[in-house]
XYZ file of C-alpha atoms in Angstrom:
118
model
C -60.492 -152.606 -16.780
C -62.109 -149.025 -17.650
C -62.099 -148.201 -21.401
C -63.829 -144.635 -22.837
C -63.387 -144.615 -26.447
C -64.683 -141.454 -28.280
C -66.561 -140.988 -32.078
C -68.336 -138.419 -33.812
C -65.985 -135.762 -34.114
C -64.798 -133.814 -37.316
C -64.621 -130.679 -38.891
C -67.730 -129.050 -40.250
C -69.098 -125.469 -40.917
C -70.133 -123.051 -38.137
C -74.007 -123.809 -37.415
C -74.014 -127.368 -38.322
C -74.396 -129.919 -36.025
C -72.308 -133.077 -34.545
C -72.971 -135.677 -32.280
C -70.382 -137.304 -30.256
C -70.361 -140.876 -28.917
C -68.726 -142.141 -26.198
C -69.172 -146.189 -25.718
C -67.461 -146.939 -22.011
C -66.645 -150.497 -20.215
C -65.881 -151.121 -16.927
C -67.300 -147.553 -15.960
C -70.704 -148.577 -14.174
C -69.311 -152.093 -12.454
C -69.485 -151.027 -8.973
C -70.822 -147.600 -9.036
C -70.471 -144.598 -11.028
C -70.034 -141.250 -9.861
C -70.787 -139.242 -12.877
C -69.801 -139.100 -16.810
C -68.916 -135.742 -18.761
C -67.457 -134.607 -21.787
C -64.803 -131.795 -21.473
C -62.663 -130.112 -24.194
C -59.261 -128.784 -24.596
C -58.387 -125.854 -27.217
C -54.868 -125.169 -28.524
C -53.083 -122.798 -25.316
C -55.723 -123.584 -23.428
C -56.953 -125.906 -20.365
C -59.215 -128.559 -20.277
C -62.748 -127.027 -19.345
C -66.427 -128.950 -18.174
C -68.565 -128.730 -21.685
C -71.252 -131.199 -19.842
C -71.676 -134.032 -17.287
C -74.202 -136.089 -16.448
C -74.219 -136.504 -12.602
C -74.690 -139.642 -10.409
C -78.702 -138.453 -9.538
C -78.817 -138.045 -13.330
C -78.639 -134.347 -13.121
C -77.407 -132.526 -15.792
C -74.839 -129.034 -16.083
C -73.656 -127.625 -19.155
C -70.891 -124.930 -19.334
C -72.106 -121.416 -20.111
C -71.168 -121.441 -23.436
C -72.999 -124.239 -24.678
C -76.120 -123.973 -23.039
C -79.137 -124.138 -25.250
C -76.693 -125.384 -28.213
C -75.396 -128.713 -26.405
C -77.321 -131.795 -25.319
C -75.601 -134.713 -22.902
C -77.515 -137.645 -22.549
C -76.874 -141.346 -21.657
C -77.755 -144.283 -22.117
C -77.068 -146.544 -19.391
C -78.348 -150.177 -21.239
C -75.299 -148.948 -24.084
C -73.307 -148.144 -21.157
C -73.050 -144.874 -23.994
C -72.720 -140.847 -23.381
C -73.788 -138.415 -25.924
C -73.110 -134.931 -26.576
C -75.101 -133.347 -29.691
C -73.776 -129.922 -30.684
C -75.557 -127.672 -32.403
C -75.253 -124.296 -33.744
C -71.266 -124.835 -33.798
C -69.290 -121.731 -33.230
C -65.273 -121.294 -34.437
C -65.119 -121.117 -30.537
C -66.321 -125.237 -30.453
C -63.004 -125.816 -31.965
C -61.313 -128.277 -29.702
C -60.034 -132.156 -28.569
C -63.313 -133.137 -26.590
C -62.367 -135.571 -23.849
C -64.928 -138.270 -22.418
C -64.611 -138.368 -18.607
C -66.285 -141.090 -16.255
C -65.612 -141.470 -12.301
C -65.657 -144.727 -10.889
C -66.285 -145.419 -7.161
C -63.576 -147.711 -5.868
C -64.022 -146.022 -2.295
C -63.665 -142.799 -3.772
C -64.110 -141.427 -7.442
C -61.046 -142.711 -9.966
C -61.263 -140.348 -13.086
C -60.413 -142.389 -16.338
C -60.578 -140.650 -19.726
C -61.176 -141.887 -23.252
C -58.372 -140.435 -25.762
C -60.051 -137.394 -26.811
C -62.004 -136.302 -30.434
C -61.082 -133.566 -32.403
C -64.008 -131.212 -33.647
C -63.251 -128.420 -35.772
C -65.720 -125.850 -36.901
C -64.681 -122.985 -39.568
């Protein structure tokens, strides 16, 4: 059984900083074929913020390079994303993804965060 639950978010003042937790279980049992952390803005779609690939690489969207960190700790079974330098534009539900090889990659998804920044 997969579980992603999310913590960290809140609302906070453009240029502070947050750090968002993501505990997972059931995720790396068998293989893993990458973790992320995505966000979804009212009207808008569900976008890549960061991932952490299976070779441990790392990609960051455009708009949060140099601001955002993802990192993971693998003996937590825990992903990370510290924001700093929140814009207005951060504002958003941010959405822990993991895949998990069962033969191919499964997506599961924790239940999302809600950052706001003002």
């Amino acid at each position: 059984h997969v579980q992603l639950v999310e913590s960290g978010g809140g609302s906070v003042q453009a240029g502070w900083s947050l750090k968002l937790s993501c505990a997972s279980s059931g995720v790396f049992f068998g293989g893993i074929c990458g973790m992320g952390w995505y966000r979804q803005a009212p009207g808008k779609e569900r976008e890549l913020v960061a991932r952490v690939e299976s070779d441990s690489n790392t990609r960051y969207s455009d708009s949060v390079k140099g601001r955002f960190v993802v990192s993971q700790n693998n003996a937590e079974n825990t992903l990370y994303l510290q924001m700093h330098n929140l814009k207005t534009e951060d504002t958003a539900v941010y959405y822990c993804q993991a895949g998990k090889w069962i033969g191919y990659c499964k997506d599961y998804w924790g239940q999302g965060t809600q950052v706001t920044v003002s």
